[in-house]
């Protein structure tokens, strides 16, 4: 599934130096294309708004009704609206097992892939990969946050980008910011690239412009170490 021609050696060095990297041409081209088609045509999307239960993907009327309120909430602090499909939950519940995204999740948790990410990051404790498919439509967004999660022991966040020919002025870029106000680096969601960064790190997905000609599709999640045992000292 991985593209043997991808430059993992350079990625490893960049990751060590900067704690983040974008790796081009991550999967074999054919697999990336089939995965993109799965996200484009087959995944049963839900719309996620922070603080609300996920609901079947909002139709244009629902969007028109609900987005102004979501923007008001976003003006006061952390907030998001985007479409997602929680692959781990679906797999656990035995839903949609024919979808290619399920095979990808199994591959991500296979011994060879886990060995690969331990080698890439130098983190020998990585032992589990989670995944959701995401779709950002025009007007959707994810405000700044750092992915810290007390129980899950997230070590790295990854985003496998699956929209073709994404234009930077469509928004939907992955921005990294420091603790003040300065931008640090921006990753354009190029087709079949893997954006990878160490957690915690402050970042956001910029508002997708109304003129974006496609949804911004990705498979994203975290590379986890063993969850902390609450009974044992940190
Ligand atoms: O899709 C991305 O580029 C980043 C997504 C993200 O930050 C998240 O889901 O926590
Ligand atoms: Fe994040």
PDB file of N, CA, C and O in Angstrom, residues 1-10 23-31 107 116 192:
ATOM      1  N   UNK A   1       0.824  -1.216   0.000  1.00  0.00           N
ATOM      2  CA  UNK A   1       0.000   0.000   0.000  1.00  0.00           C
ATOM      3  C   UNK A   1       0.859   1.269   0.000  1.00  0.00           C
ATOM      4  O   UNK A   1       0.554   2.247  -0.653  1.00  0.00           O
ATOM      5  N   UNK A   2       1.973   1.252   0.779  1.00  0.00           N
ATOM      6  CA  UNK A   2       2.881   2.411   0.784  1.00  0.00           C
ATOM      7  C   UNK A   2       3.636   2.487  -0.529  1.00  0.00           C
ATOM      8  O   UNK A   2       3.955   1.460  -1.125  1.00  0.00           O
ATOM      9  N   UNK A   3       3.962   3.709  -0.935  1.00  0.00           N
ATOM     10  CA  UNK A   3       4.709   3.902  -2.165  1.00  0.00           C
ATOM     11  C   UNK A   3       6.201   3.732  -1.880  1.00  0.00           C
ATOM     12  O   UNK A   3       6.790   4.558  -1.183  1.00  0.00           O
ATOM     13  N   UNK A   4       6.825   2.687  -2.412  1.00  0.00           N
ATOM     14  CA  UNK A   4       8.240   2.472  -2.086  1.00  0.00           C
ATOM     15  C   UNK A   4       9.136   3.586  -2.614  1.00  0.00           C
ATOM     16  O   UNK A   4      10.275   3.739  -2.142  1.00  0.00           O
ATOM     17  N   UNK A   5       8.626   4.388  -3.562  1.00  0.00           N
ATOM     18  CA  UNK A   5       9.448   5.477  -4.109  1.00  0.00           C
ATOM     19  C   UNK A   5       9.358   6.763  -3.282  1.00  0.00           C
ATOM     20  O   UNK A   5      10.050   7.742  -3.579  1.00  0.00           O
ATOM     21  N   UNK A   6       8.496   6.807  -2.265  1.00  0.00           N
ATOM     22  CA  UNK A   6       8.393   8.039  -1.458  1.00  0.00           C
ATOM     23  C   UNK A   6       9.690   8.237  -0.666  1.00  0.00           C
ATOM     24  O   UNK A   6      10.372   7.271  -0.308  1.00  0.00           O
ATOM     25  N   UNK A   7      10.007   9.506  -0.407  1.00  0.00           N
ATOM     26  CA  UNK A   7      11.290   9.821   0.232  1.00  0.00           C
ATOM     27  C   UNK A   7      11.151   9.814   1.761  1.00  0.00           C
ATOM     28  O   UNK A   7      11.112  10.861   2.409  1.00  0.00           O
ATOM     29  N   UNK A   8      11.094   8.612   2.321  1.00  0.00           N
ATOM     30  CA  UNK A   8      10.902   8.500   3.764  1.00  0.00           C
ATOM     31  C   UNK A   8      12.159   8.888   4.547  1.00  0.00           C
ATOM     32  O   UNK A   8      12.080   9.340   5.682  1.00  0.00           O
ATOM     33  N   UNK A   9      13.321   8.730   3.934  1.00  0.00           N
ATOM     34  CA  UNK A   9      14.560   9.056   4.649  1.00  0.00           C
ATOM     35  C   UNK A   9      14.628  10.558   4.934  1.00  0.00           C
ATOM     36  O   UNK A   9      14.925  10.983   6.064  1.00  0.00           O
ATOM     37  N   UNK A  10      14.326  11.368   3.919  1.00  0.00           N
ATOM     38  CA  UNK A  10      14.334  12.820   4.139  1.00  0.00           C
ATOM     39  C   UNK A  10      13.232  13.219   5.117  1.00  0.00           C
ATOM     40  O   UNK A  10      13.422  14.086   5.972  1.00  0.00           O
ATOM     41  N   UNK A  23       4.840  14.502   3.588  1.00  0.00           N
ATOM     42  CA  UNK A  23       5.472  13.495   2.728  1.00  0.00           C
ATOM     43  C   UNK A  23       4.654  13.368   1.445  1.00  0.00           C
ATOM     44  O   UNK A  23       3.457  13.058   1.501  1.00  0.00           O
ATOM     45  N   UNK A  24       5.304  13.595   0.304  1.00  0.00           N
ATOM     46  CA  UNK A  24       4.595  13.511  -0.989  1.00  0.00           C
ATOM     47  C   UNK A  24       4.423  12.054  -1.409  1.00  0.00           C
ATOM     48  O   UNK A  24       5.223  11.188  -1.031  1.00  0.00           O
ATOM     49  N   UNK A  25       3.391  11.791  -2.178  1.00  0.00           N
ATOM     50  CA  UNK A  25       3.174  10.475  -2.823  1.00  0.00           C
ATOM     51  C   UNK A  25       3.256   9.314  -1.828  1.00  0.00           C
ATOM     52  O   UNK A  25       4.000   8.354  -2.036  1.00  0.00           O
ATOM     53  N   UNK A  26       2.480   9.420  -0.765  1.00  0.00           N
ATOM     54  CA  UNK A  26       2.621   8.492   0.371  1.00  0.00           C
ATOM     55  C   UNK A  26       2.186   7.064   0.023  1.00  0.00           C
ATOM     56  O   UNK A  26       2.883   6.111   0.316  1.00  0.00           O
ATOM     57  N   UNK A  27       1.021   6.930  -0.589  1.00  0.00           N
ATOM     58  CA  UNK A  27       0.527   5.590  -0.944  1.00  0.00           C
ATOM     59  C   UNK A  27       0.797   5.316  -2.417  1.00  0.00           C
ATOM     60  O   UNK A  27       1.020   6.245  -3.206  1.00  0.00           O
ATOM     61  N   UNK A  28       0.726   4.067  -2.793  1.00  0.00           N
ATOM     62  CA  UNK A  28       0.754   3.741  -4.224  1.00  0.00           C
ATOM     63  C   UNK A  28      -0.388   4.498  -4.896  1.00  0.00           C
ATOM     64  O   UNK A  28      -1.496   4.584  -4.359  1.00  0.00           O
ATOM     65  N   UNK A  29      -0.090   5.032  -6.050  1.00  0.00           N
ATOM     66  CA  UNK A  29      -1.028   5.915  -6.751  1.00  0.00           C
ATOM     67  C   UNK A  29      -2.419   5.279  -6.926  1.00  0.00           C
ATOM     68  O   UNK A  29      -3.453   5.897  -6.680  1.00  0.00           O
ATOM     69  N   UNK A  30      -2.411   4.034  -7.334  1.00  0.00           N
ATOM     70  CA  UNK A  30      -3.661   3.339  -7.607  1.00  0.00           C
ATOM     71  C   UNK A  30      -4.528   3.227  -6.338  1.00  0.00           C
ATOM     72  O   UNK A  30      -5.739   3.432  -6.371  1.00  0.00           O
ATOM     73  N   UNK A  31      -3.884   2.945  -5.223  1.00  0.00           N
ATOM     74  CA  UNK A  31      -4.621   2.846  -3.951  1.00  0.00           C
ATOM     75  C   UNK A  31      -5.167   4.215  -3.573  1.00  0.00           C
ATOM     76  O   UNK A  31      -6.320   4.346  -3.138  1.00  0.00           O
ATOM     77  N   UNK A 107      -4.785  -1.961   7.664  1.00  0.00           N
ATOM     78  CA  UNK A 107      -3.381  -1.854   7.249  1.00  0.00           C
ATOM     79  C   UNK A 107      -2.595  -0.961   8.223  1.00  0.00           C
ATOM     80  O   UNK A 107      -1.475  -1.294   8.628  1.00  0.00           O
ATOM     81  N   UNK A 116       6.893   0.500  10.584  1.00  0.00           N
ATOM     82  CA  UNK A 116       7.277   1.626   9.713  1.00  0.00           C
ATOM     83  C   UNK A 116       7.159   2.966  10.450  1.00  0.00           C
ATOM     84  O   UNK A 116       8.063   3.805  10.390  1.00  0.00           O
ATOM     85  N   UNK A 192      -2.577  12.760  -2.128  1.00  0.00           N
ATOM     86  CA  UNK A 192      -1.718  11.647  -1.726  1.00  0.00           C
ATOM     87  C   UNK A 192      -0.489  12.083  -0.919  1.00  0.00           C
ATOM     88  O   UNK A 192       0.509  11.377  -0.867  1.00  0.00           O
TER      89      UNK A 192
END
